[in-house]
XYZ file of C-alpha atoms in Angstrom:
639
model
C -0.176 0.088 -0.153
C 1.572 3.230 -1.162
C 1.314 6.357 1.659
C 1.411 8.921 -1.039
C 2.471 9.617 -4.715
C 3.338 13.304 -5.848
C 4.564 15.000 -8.727
C 6.198 18.717 -8.702
C 8.375 20.625 -10.861
C 11.572 21.730 -9.866
C 10.508 25.122 -9.215
C 8.464 23.654 -6.429
C 5.002 23.686 -7.857
C 2.731 20.797 -6.749
C 1.094 19.635 -10.317
C -0.771 16.536 -8.699
C -0.825 14.627 -5.439
C -2.360 11.448 -4.609
C -2.166 10.644 -0.897
C -3.048 7.086 0.358
C -2.964 7.813 4.091
C -3.815 10.616 6.459
C -0.606 11.688 7.095
C 0.778 14.674 5.433
C 3.361 14.060 2.632
C 4.917 17.875 3.336
C 7.417 16.559 5.677
C 9.051 13.751 3.743
C 8.964 15.514 0.428
C 10.650 18.662 1.627
C 13.127 16.277 3.643
C 14.281 14.574 0.010
C 14.802 17.958 -1.838
C 16.165 19.556 1.335
C 18.977 16.120 1.743
C 19.097 14.924 -1.879
C 17.928 16.967 -4.697
C 19.491 20.388 -3.067
C 22.742 18.926 -2.359
C 23.464 16.968 -5.480
C 23.218 13.343 -4.013
C 20.921 11.863 -6.912
C 23.223 9.152 -7.187
C 20.556 6.914 -5.612
C 16.857 6.474 -6.676
C 15.919 5.740 -3.032
C 15.884 8.032 0.269
C 14.523 6.713 3.672
C 13.156 9.623 5.889
C 11.981 8.054 9.508
C 9.829 5.018 8.808
C 9.017 5.957 5.326
C 10.620 5.044 1.948
C 10.726 7.373 -0.526
C 11.668 6.436 -4.239
C 11.831 9.313 -7.140
C 12.610 9.636 -10.831
C 13.543 12.948 -12.442
C 12.749 14.014 -15.849
C 15.392 16.646 -17.169
C 13.673 17.513 -20.088
C 10.292 18.991 -18.524
C 11.859 19.527 -15.164
C 9.577 17.535 -13.032
C 10.210 15.065 -10.259
C 8.042 12.203 -9.681
C 8.112 10.764 -5.913
C 6.363 7.793 -4.030
C 6.229 7.005 -0.290
C 5.555 3.965 1.490
C 6.664 2.105 4.623
C 10.132 0.663 4.962
C 8.946 -2.260 6.057
C 7.103 -3.266 3.229
C 8.379 -4.813 -0.003
C 6.834 -3.365 -2.889
C 8.369 -4.987 -6.115
C 5.810 -2.939 -8.375
C 7.254 0.789 -7.121
C 9.834 1.233 -9.838
C 7.456 0.015 -12.784
C 4.722 2.158 -11.270
C 7.062 5.244 -11.333
C 8.031 4.619 -14.928
C 4.325 4.077 -16.267
C 3.156 7.227 -14.348
C 5.895 9.326 -15.745
C 5.357 8.058 -18.994
C 1.601 8.840 -19.344
C 1.886 11.911 -17.300
C 4.632 13.392 -19.446
C 2.268 12.210 -22.800
C -0.819 13.359 -21.788
C 0.033 16.685 -20.511
C 2.840 17.428 -22.802
C 1.341 20.896 -24.089
C 0.591 21.927 -20.500
C 4.129 21.434 -19.356
C 6.370 22.771 -22.355
C 5.063 26.012 -21.729
C 7.361 26.306 -19.435
C 5.482 29.085 -17.366
C 4.471 29.113 -13.559
C 0.838 30.774 -14.506
C 0.195 28.203 -17.016
C 1.276 25.684 -14.438
C -1.044 26.752 -11.830
C -4.307 27.636 -14.174
C -3.697 24.093 -15.924
C -5.613 21.163 -14.592
C -4.276 17.763 -14.196
C -6.878 15.368 -13.379
C -4.839 12.246 -13.400
C -6.553 10.429 -10.275
C -8.410 7.740 -12.650
C -5.465 7.036 -14.493
C -3.459 6.607 -11.565
C -5.560 4.201 -10.150
C -5.619 2.118 -13.160
C -1.736 1.993 -13.363
C -1.346 1.265 -9.677
C -4.211 -1.595 -10.165
C -2.367 -3.097 -12.707
C 1.087 -3.153 -11.427
C -0.214 -4.739 -8.505
C -2.011 -7.316 -10.315
C 1.265 -7.768 -12.431
C 3.201 -8.474 -9.109
C 0.380 -10.753 -7.781
C 0.686 -13.067 -11.088
C 4.093 -13.655 -10.954
C 4.452 -17.112 -8.912
C 6.878 -17.456 -6.420
C 9.856 -19.200 -8.017
C 10.084 -22.985 -7.070
C 13.628 -24.940 -6.958
C 14.267 -26.844 -10.515
C 13.350 -30.454 -10.634
C 16.203 -33.179 -11.922
C 14.144 -33.739 -14.661
C 13.783 -30.088 -15.769
C 17.630 -29.663 -15.762
C 20.385 -30.167 -18.660
C 21.778 -32.914 -17.197
C 18.843 -35.268 -17.217
C 18.050 -34.642 -21.296
C 21.793 -36.228 -21.785
C 21.802 -40.170 -22.455
C 23.726 -41.798 -20.351
C 25.838 -43.188 -22.815
C 27.240 -39.687 -23.832
C 27.755 -39.347 -19.981
C 29.860 -42.538 -19.917
C 31.854 -41.378 -22.749
C 33.167 -38.483 -21.609
C 33.692 -39.929 -18.094
C 36.047 -42.415 -19.780
C 37.917 -40.250 -21.549
C 39.639 -38.778 -18.562
C 41.259 -42.165 -17.239
C 42.615 -43.219 -20.868
C 44.065 -39.799 -21.186
C 45.924 -40.282 -17.388
C 47.003 -43.759 -18.389
C 48.422 -42.789 -21.618
C 50.219 -39.837 -19.803
C 51.137 -42.261 -17.097
C 52.768 -44.905 -19.442
C 54.678 -41.886 -21.492
C 56.042 -40.963 -17.905
C 57.523 -44.572 -17.137
C 58.845 -44.815 -20.583
C 60.852 -41.531 -20.352
C 61.897 -42.860 -16.812
C 63.303 -45.676 -18.139
C 65.068 -43.691 -21.174
C 66.771 -41.845 -18.870
C 67.854 -44.379 -16.369
C 69.885 -46.160 -18.758
C 73.143 -43.957 -19.067
C 72.942 -40.810 -16.612
C 72.656 -43.144 -13.739
C 76.219 -44.115 -13.809
C 77.380 -40.442 -12.971
C 74.654 -40.136 -10.714
C 75.619 -42.842 -8.525
C 79.114 -41.536 -8.919
C 78.730 -38.756 -6.384
C 77.747 -40.580 -3.462
C 80.488 -43.105 -4.057
C 82.966 -40.187 -3.864
C 81.031 -38.415 -0.715
C 81.507 -41.764 0.919
C 84.959 -41.919 0.701
C 85.306 -44.563 -1.302
C 88.240 -44.553 -4.014
C 87.130 -43.605 -7.647
C 88.607 -46.397 -9.486
C 88.280 -49.511 -11.729
C 88.409 -51.728 -8.714
C 85.328 -50.059 -7.296
C 83.263 -50.636 -10.364
C 83.139 -47.004 -11.136
C 85.442 -45.820 -14.391
C 85.793 -42.176 -14.774
C 88.016 -40.365 -17.541
C 90.911 -38.338 -16.293
C 89.141 -35.033 -17.334
C 86.419 -35.550 -14.982
C 88.686 -36.741 -12.256
C 90.594 -33.319 -12.615
C 87.408 -31.344 -12.686
C 85.774 -33.362 -9.772
C 89.193 -32.732 -7.712
C 88.851 -28.984 -8.632
C 85.596 -28.759 -7.292
C 86.502 -30.297 -4.086
C 89.169 -28.143 -3.690
C 87.412 -25.107 -3.956
C 84.709 -26.241 -1.971
C 87.204 -26.713 1.059
C 89.359 -23.584 0.576
C 86.944 -21.234 -1.230
C 84.510 -20.494 1.932
C 87.264 -19.395 4.331
C 88.931 -17.089 1.439
C 85.400 -15.298 0.776
C 85.321 -14.960 4.837
C 88.556 -13.298 5.068
C 87.787 -11.145 2.189
C 84.471 -10.067 3.577
C 86.256 -9.006 7.020
C 88.809 -7.119 5.275
C 85.915 -5.142 3.556
C 84.086 -4.529 6.578
C 87.000 -3.168 8.637
C 88.274 -1.155 5.873
C 85.457 1.737 6.121
C 85.451 1.085 10.140
C 88.831 2.548 10.104
C 88.195 5.695 7.926
C 85.156 6.893 10.087
C 86.598 5.677 13.325
C 84.790 7.709 16.014
C 86.835 9.091 18.999
C 85.834 7.609 22.328
C 84.203 10.169 25.319
C 86.422 10.525 28.039
C 85.248 9.378 31.295
C 86.108 10.505 34.652
C 88.213 7.979 37.301
C 85.936 5.342 38.857
C 83.407 4.540 35.786
C 81.424 7.577 36.617
C 79.939 9.896 33.786
C 80.838 13.701 33.613
C 77.658 15.267 34.208
C 78.555 18.745 32.182
C 79.622 16.291 29.271
C 76.414 14.807 29.412
C 74.305 17.751 29.835
C 72.904 18.945 26.592
C 69.857 21.001 28.588
C 69.455 25.068 27.983
C 70.488 26.180 31.844
C 67.954 27.359 33.807
C 67.961 29.763 36.660
C 66.885 28.869 40.212
C 64.417 25.966 38.582
C 62.251 29.009 37.020
C 60.085 27.631 34.326
C 61.150 27.414 31.030
C 60.116 30.968 29.127
C 60.361 30.831 25.222
C 62.782 33.606 23.934
C 61.078 36.127 21.553
C 62.429 34.592 18.192
C 61.083 31.306 18.836
C 57.126 33.115 20.314
C 57.820 34.804 16.281
C 58.414 31.819 14.688
C 55.620 29.790 16.109
C 53.227 32.423 15.871
C 53.530 32.700 12.107
C 53.155 35.890 9.954
C 49.362 35.756 9.228
C 46.859 37.655 10.730
C 45.248 35.410 13.819
C 42.044 36.649 14.629
C 40.794 36.573 11.024
C 40.759 33.155 8.883
C 41.479 33.704 5.535
C 40.031 31.356 2.586
C 42.186 28.388 1.517
C 44.018 28.904 -1.530
C 44.836 25.539 -3.813
C 46.587 27.279 -6.571
C 50.771 27.753 -6.931
C 53.239 29.939 -8.746
C 54.108 26.833 -10.733
C 50.660 26.054 -11.478
C 49.954 29.690 -12.830
C 53.530 29.709 -15.204
C 52.370 26.252 -16.748
C 49.196 27.241 -17.568
C 50.883 30.228 -19.340
C 53.644 28.405 -20.964
C 50.958 25.828 -22.174
C 48.979 28.580 -23.731
C 51.600 30.446 -25.973
C 51.498 27.529 -28.487
C 48.422 27.063 -28.990
C 48.092 30.608 -30.275
C 50.371 29.564 -32.983
C 48.170 26.425 -34.066
C 46.418 27.057 -37.769
C 42.817 28.684 -37.450
C 41.625 26.135 -39.715
C 42.511 23.121 -37.538
C 41.269 24.822 -34.476
C 37.816 25.553 -35.642
C 37.428 21.967 -36.871
C 38.483 20.954 -33.566
C 35.886 23.179 -31.929
C 33.295 22.089 -34.365
C 33.805 18.387 -33.681
C 32.115 18.022 -30.380
C 29.206 19.902 -30.938
C 25.994 18.141 -30.314
C 23.690 20.774 -31.287
C 19.702 20.743 -29.979
C 19.393 17.215 -28.865
C 18.641 15.646 -25.509
C 21.203 13.878 -23.746
C 21.488 10.198 -23.024
C 23.404 7.639 -21.124
C 25.228 5.926 -24.169
C 26.363 10.047 -25.117
C 27.716 10.518 -21.292
C 29.341 6.863 -20.611
C 32.721 7.800 -22.166
C 32.876 10.986 -20.105
C 31.697 9.854 -17.165
C 34.035 6.971 -16.965
C 37.152 9.686 -17.330
C 35.549 12.131 -15.017
C 35.258 9.185 -12.247
C 38.775 7.883 -12.936
C 40.057 11.752 -12.832
C 38.246 12.301 -9.121
C 39.969 8.562 -7.742
C 43.210 10.065 -8.996
C 42.833 13.310 -7.344
C 42.373 11.242 -3.539
C 38.322 10.673 -4.007
C 36.800 7.763 -2.492
C 36.406 5.241 -5.094
C 32.363 4.410 -4.098
C 31.882 8.199 -3.833
C 33.599 8.800 -7.289
C 30.788 6.132 -8.576
C 27.924 8.109 -7.121
C 28.766 11.414 -7.727
C 29.089 10.503 -11.842
C 26.004 8.363 -11.073
C 24.241 11.532 -9.592
C 25.387 13.648 -12.800
C 24.052 11.497 -15.119
C 20.698 11.228 -13.348
C 20.560 14.949 -13.404
C 21.795 15.281 -17.067
C 19.740 12.237 -18.819
C 16.746 13.547 -21.334
C 17.892 17.022 -20.874
C 18.042 19.249 -23.877
C 21.435 20.677 -25.082
C 22.411 23.712 -26.427
C 23.459 24.053 -30.111
C 27.112 25.243 -28.994
C 27.535 22.870 -26.307
C 29.847 19.695 -26.211
C 28.952 16.594 -24.230
C 32.381 16.999 -22.296
C 31.718 20.777 -21.193
C 28.323 20.102 -20.412
C 28.991 16.876 -18.057
C 31.964 18.683 -16.822
C 30.161 22.053 -15.876
C 27.691 19.861 -14.040
C 30.172 17.857 -12.128
C 31.780 21.145 -10.681
C 28.169 22.442 -9.999
C 27.762 19.203 -7.851
C 30.881 19.406 -5.926
C 30.377 23.099 -5.060
C 27.071 22.012 -3.771
C 28.864 19.122 -1.833
C 31.203 21.032 -0.215
C 28.661 23.785 1.102
C 26.402 21.633 3.431
C 22.983 22.464 4.876
C 24.388 23.622 8.322
C 27.148 26.403 8.791
C 28.940 26.384 11.763
C 29.941 29.708 13.017
C 31.677 29.304 16.486
C 32.379 33.296 16.986
C 28.602 33.794 16.866
C 27.404 30.938 18.980
C 30.453 31.335 21.602
C 28.712 35.040 21.859
C 25.161 33.617 22.305
C 26.724 30.883 25.364
C 28.438 34.286 26.927
C 24.901 36.085 27.103
C 23.452 32.867 28.975
C 26.698 32.909 31.308
C 28.142 29.285 30.358
C 30.927 28.143 28.627
C 31.544 26.988 25.197
C 32.393 23.263 24.779
C 34.194 21.921 21.793
C 35.228 18.101 21.501
C 38.021 17.126 19.621
C 37.869 13.401 18.283
C 39.652 11.122 15.754
C 42.427 8.517 15.057
C 46.093 8.407 16.146
C 48.319 10.657 14.619
C 46.252 13.214 12.939
C 46.918 16.490 14.612
C 44.394 16.618 17.231
C 46.482 18.621 20.307
C 48.479 20.723 17.131
C 45.484 21.926 15.765
C 43.732 22.476 19.046
C 46.078 24.860 19.679
C 45.894 26.955 16.443
C 42.193 27.198 17.243
C 42.883 28.154 20.849
C 45.257 30.810 19.339
C 42.426 32.236 16.768
C 40.104 32.255 19.742
C 42.252 34.410 21.845
C 43.263 36.870 18.947
C 39.612 37.464 18.886
C 39.170 37.974 22.923
C 37.897 34.935 23.714
C 39.304 33.350 27.083
C 39.918 29.837 26.726
C 40.566 26.487 29.156
C 42.148 23.308 27.745
C 41.095 20.313 29.108
C 43.466 17.639 28.810
C 41.218 14.386 28.355
C 43.894 12.283 26.691
C 45.106 10.422 29.310
C 46.251 7.311 27.361
C 49.192 8.538 25.138
C 52.153 9.309 26.774
C 53.372 13.243 26.674
C 49.903 14.065 25.650
C 49.477 16.538 28.817
C 53.114 17.635 28.338
C 52.364 18.795 24.736
C 49.669 20.803 25.969
C 51.369 22.097 28.633
C 53.733 23.263 26.137
C 51.405 24.745 23.972
C 49.562 26.332 26.816
C 52.417 28.355 28.022
C 53.441 29.361 24.682
C 50.103 30.834 23.870
C 50.259 32.305 27.404
C 53.670 33.919 26.120
C 51.606 35.648 23.332
C 48.656 36.541 25.620
C 50.233 37.636 28.815
C 47.652 38.538 31.754
C 49.473 41.941 31.490
C 47.867 42.660 27.837
C 44.294 41.714 29.045
C 43.915 43.576 32.466
C 45.527 40.746 34.432
C 42.796 38.278 33.368
C 44.198 34.588 32.287
C 43.269 34.006 28.878
C 44.560 30.401 28.019
C 44.897 27.901 31.012
C 45.466 24.154 31.087
C 43.181 21.470 33.236
C 44.807 18.351 33.627
C 44.469 15.528 36.226
C 47.677 13.228 34.772
C 47.308 10.215 33.418
C 45.285 6.988 33.604
C 42.074 8.720 34.773
C 38.239 8.556 33.434
C 38.350 11.256 30.457
C 34.513 11.730 30.804
C 35.078 12.922 34.577
C 38.249 14.793 33.686
C 35.901 16.613 31.029
C 33.417 17.430 33.575
C 35.443 19.138 35.975
C 36.759 21.175 33.469
C 33.585 22.549 32.517
C 32.655 22.681 36.008
C 35.915 24.843 36.577
C 35.107 26.945 33.640
C 31.891 27.847 34.769
C 33.105 29.053 37.629
C 36.324 30.671 36.548
C 34.344 32.692 33.796
C 36.204 31.002 31.004
C 34.609 31.836 27.695
C 35.365 28.335 25.728
C 36.497 24.642 26.737
C 38.459 22.999 24.115
C 38.452 19.038 25.289
C 41.059 17.010 23.958
C 40.423 13.275 23.708
C 42.704 10.399 22.849
C 43.487 8.858 19.392
C 41.371 5.756 18.606
C 40.588 3.917 16.000
C 37.412 3.593 14.634
C 37.129 -0.425 14.897
C 38.251 -0.197 18.528
C 35.127 -0.851 20.849
C 36.196 -0.116 24.296
C 37.827 3.250 23.127
C 34.653 4.258 21.075
C 32.135 3.563 24.083
C 34.699 5.453 26.447
C 33.902 8.455 23.752
C 30.287 7.968 23.450
C 30.103 8.224 27.053
C 32.208 11.463 26.942
C 30.367 13.350 24.660
C 26.937 11.991 26.362
C 27.357 12.514 29.772
C 29.172 16.293 29.102
C 27.042 17.259 25.691
C 29.589 19.585 23.811
C 28.178 22.361 22.063
C 30.448 21.511 19.197
C 31.748 17.782 18.210
C 34.814 18.188 15.754
C 36.388 15.194 13.680
C 39.765 15.370 13.090
C 41.282 13.636 10.016
C 44.042 14.026 7.304
C 43.723 15.078 4.036
C 45.920 12.403 3.151
C 43.552 9.415 2.909
C 41.133 8.888 0.538
C 38.676 5.405 0.688
C 39.961 5.652 4.594
C 38.077 8.681 5.212
C 34.816 7.024 4.501
C 35.745 4.029 6.761
C 36.450 6.643 9.462
C 33.553 8.835 9.561
C 30.996 6.040 8.998
C 32.356 3.958 11.888
C 32.807 6.843 13.821
C 29.461 8.040 13.447
C 27.959 4.683 13.894
C 30.146 3.820 17.252
C 28.611 7.265 18.771
C 25.148 6.245 17.447
C 25.457 2.566 19.019
C 27.301 3.238 22.423
C 25.119 6.255 23.437
C 22.893 6.165 26.148
C 20.614 9.118 25.093
C 17.310 8.655 22.996
C 18.778 10.806 20.128
C 22.520 10.412 20.114
C 25.016 13.196 19.397
C 26.844 12.614 16.082
C 30.014 14.845 14.303
C 28.700 18.230 14.005
C 31.738 19.397 11.741
C 35.295 18.351 10.577
C 38.677 19.969 10.851
C 40.706 18.884 7.678
C 44.407 19.059 8.900
C 47.928 18.284 6.700
C 46.412 20.329 3.701
C 49.720 21.658 2.587
C 51.024 18.076 2.080
C 48.576 17.027 -0.833
C 49.264 19.905 -3.480
C 45.956 19.280 -5.842
C 44.755 16.088 -4.534
C 41.965 17.492 -2.512
C 39.756 14.319 -2.999
C 39.630 13.517 0.731
C 37.572 17.370 1.357
C 34.620 15.911 -0.668
C 34.594 12.170 0.510
C 34.390 13.659 3.797
C 31.842 16.026 3.345
C 29.489 13.772 0.976
C 29.371 10.596 3.662
C 28.348 13.288 6.736
C 26.667 16.129 5.172
C 28.938 17.999 7.893
C 31.068 21.126 7.163
C 34.704 21.574 7.236
C 35.034 24.185 9.513
C 39.031 24.741 9.746
C 41.457 23.157 7.307
C 45.452 23.180 8.892
C 47.904 24.057 6.059
C 51.272 24.351 8.423
C 53.212 23.830 11.684
C 52.755 27.384 13.015
C 49.721 29.064 14.952
C 48.526 31.404 11.953
C 48.493 28.391 9.627
C 44.502 27.814 9.933
C 42.488 28.662 7.139
C 38.479 28.536 6.770
C 37.520 26.050 3.393
C 37.041 28.008 -0.060
C 34.551 25.688 -2.035
C 35.288 27.222 -5.560
C 39.176 26.931 -4.924
C 38.937 23.193 -3.725
C 36.540 22.447 -6.573
C 39.149 24.420 -8.941
C 42.188 22.416 -7.851
C 40.179 18.646 -8.092
C 39.052 19.541 -11.699
C 42.223 20.609 -12.765
C 43.997 18.131 -15.041
């Protein structure tokens, strides 16, 4: 039983709707438009919203969308056939009204399609009932039963005969080989056993063979010793050349502390203070308070494009004109066959740019669904049309539904007199602590006080790393410059403690001390580690942070999809809340190491529908950028 079937234009005008139940279809259809059609995720023609499954079909020629909804617990085999039949009949019946392509004509048009739809629905249901359930094939119906017994015996008897022939041939070969060469093969064990070689032992050898064998024995006895001595001579020679001077030790076997002490001297045990030149080196040269847009182009690329355009101008105008006219398609509607070769090249290009393979396939499928049946312009080629559609889809994917504005949210939390809590999570070694320090510096430059919670109680040196960052950030923003107010502080409880408890105490401490932001650093964990993922879900559920950021590398390809999917699944499975808290945004690190292979940004955004909030581009505190979707897509489409 169908819940609803609706037909509407891509402009948002509902032309006709069938309601099978009393519930409204507005919510599911709006969710489909918001999550699939507007986000360019049309690779799959099915969408699940709460308890409903929605299937849809696009008519790109007339700019129509056909949507059917039914309960997802049902298995309706006739839905695809029903959509095709309704699409064909509705388009043919109201072709003149739709071709006028004006909103007023569509509003004034009367689309009396109820009786036709009910007839098509009844035919589709009856056709599904007519199909008898598949039964197991009997032996009498198989091809093996049709063969006569004689043919089966003949085919079976051929193999043993061939084996017998082969075995006879092998035996004959063994007999032939056992005539002459056996004498020489038996002569070797006779020599090895210590028997004298000669006519008295029944073994006759020529003088040349005796000389050759004695020579081999001499080489075997004395050759190994000569090789060892030559190797030892070669290995000793370089040691004498690069001989290291021995360290001078004091009498009694005690080492001289002055000789072994390579650390910088401290006065009266005072904590280390970074010198000004080190602080400037750590800080970087860019503006810290304002995030700059990510720039994926380089001077080498610009020079290469200039050099490539110079020889093209010297080509003949006649050949260039014919080359331009060669790919024109004229005013025709695109089909799958026309786009297949171009889409295959685009898919391989995306995979080469580090886009996950499954996502590259879905992107190309979405572009094909978007362009299939669309009428081309007179002076347009298939390649340019597909490329432009893919670029638009990629830009739309990198600009997801929700935009994270941390500064606005922090100011809103200040009005409610509570700290704004951000939790960082991710796998091992992606740069969570380093980028947490960069974000801390960015917040300090914007005038917000930061409390760093050291909740990585597992990795050795994690607390010391955050302590070093806190000391350097305090040197960049001392309390004297802020009216005696401590702008950054580290909250730590050591190692081996419960991370969720430390985060709870840090949030309470920040509320009492008046800190604006709490940045929670967590331990790195693999997505398959169930105990650590349970601990992370507990930390997020208990403390309810305002923002959960997943920190991922820009170097990964297919692994990005696996990490994000399993992190979200683990947070949903191990959460104790009714509505589990999932990842809210992404921090993409090590972006300066990938050149133009920026596909990880597409993979992460496509799989989660979450925005990339920050991009790490270096090792200083100022190396933090905001994502520029057009620059990333330009680098991705660059040949």
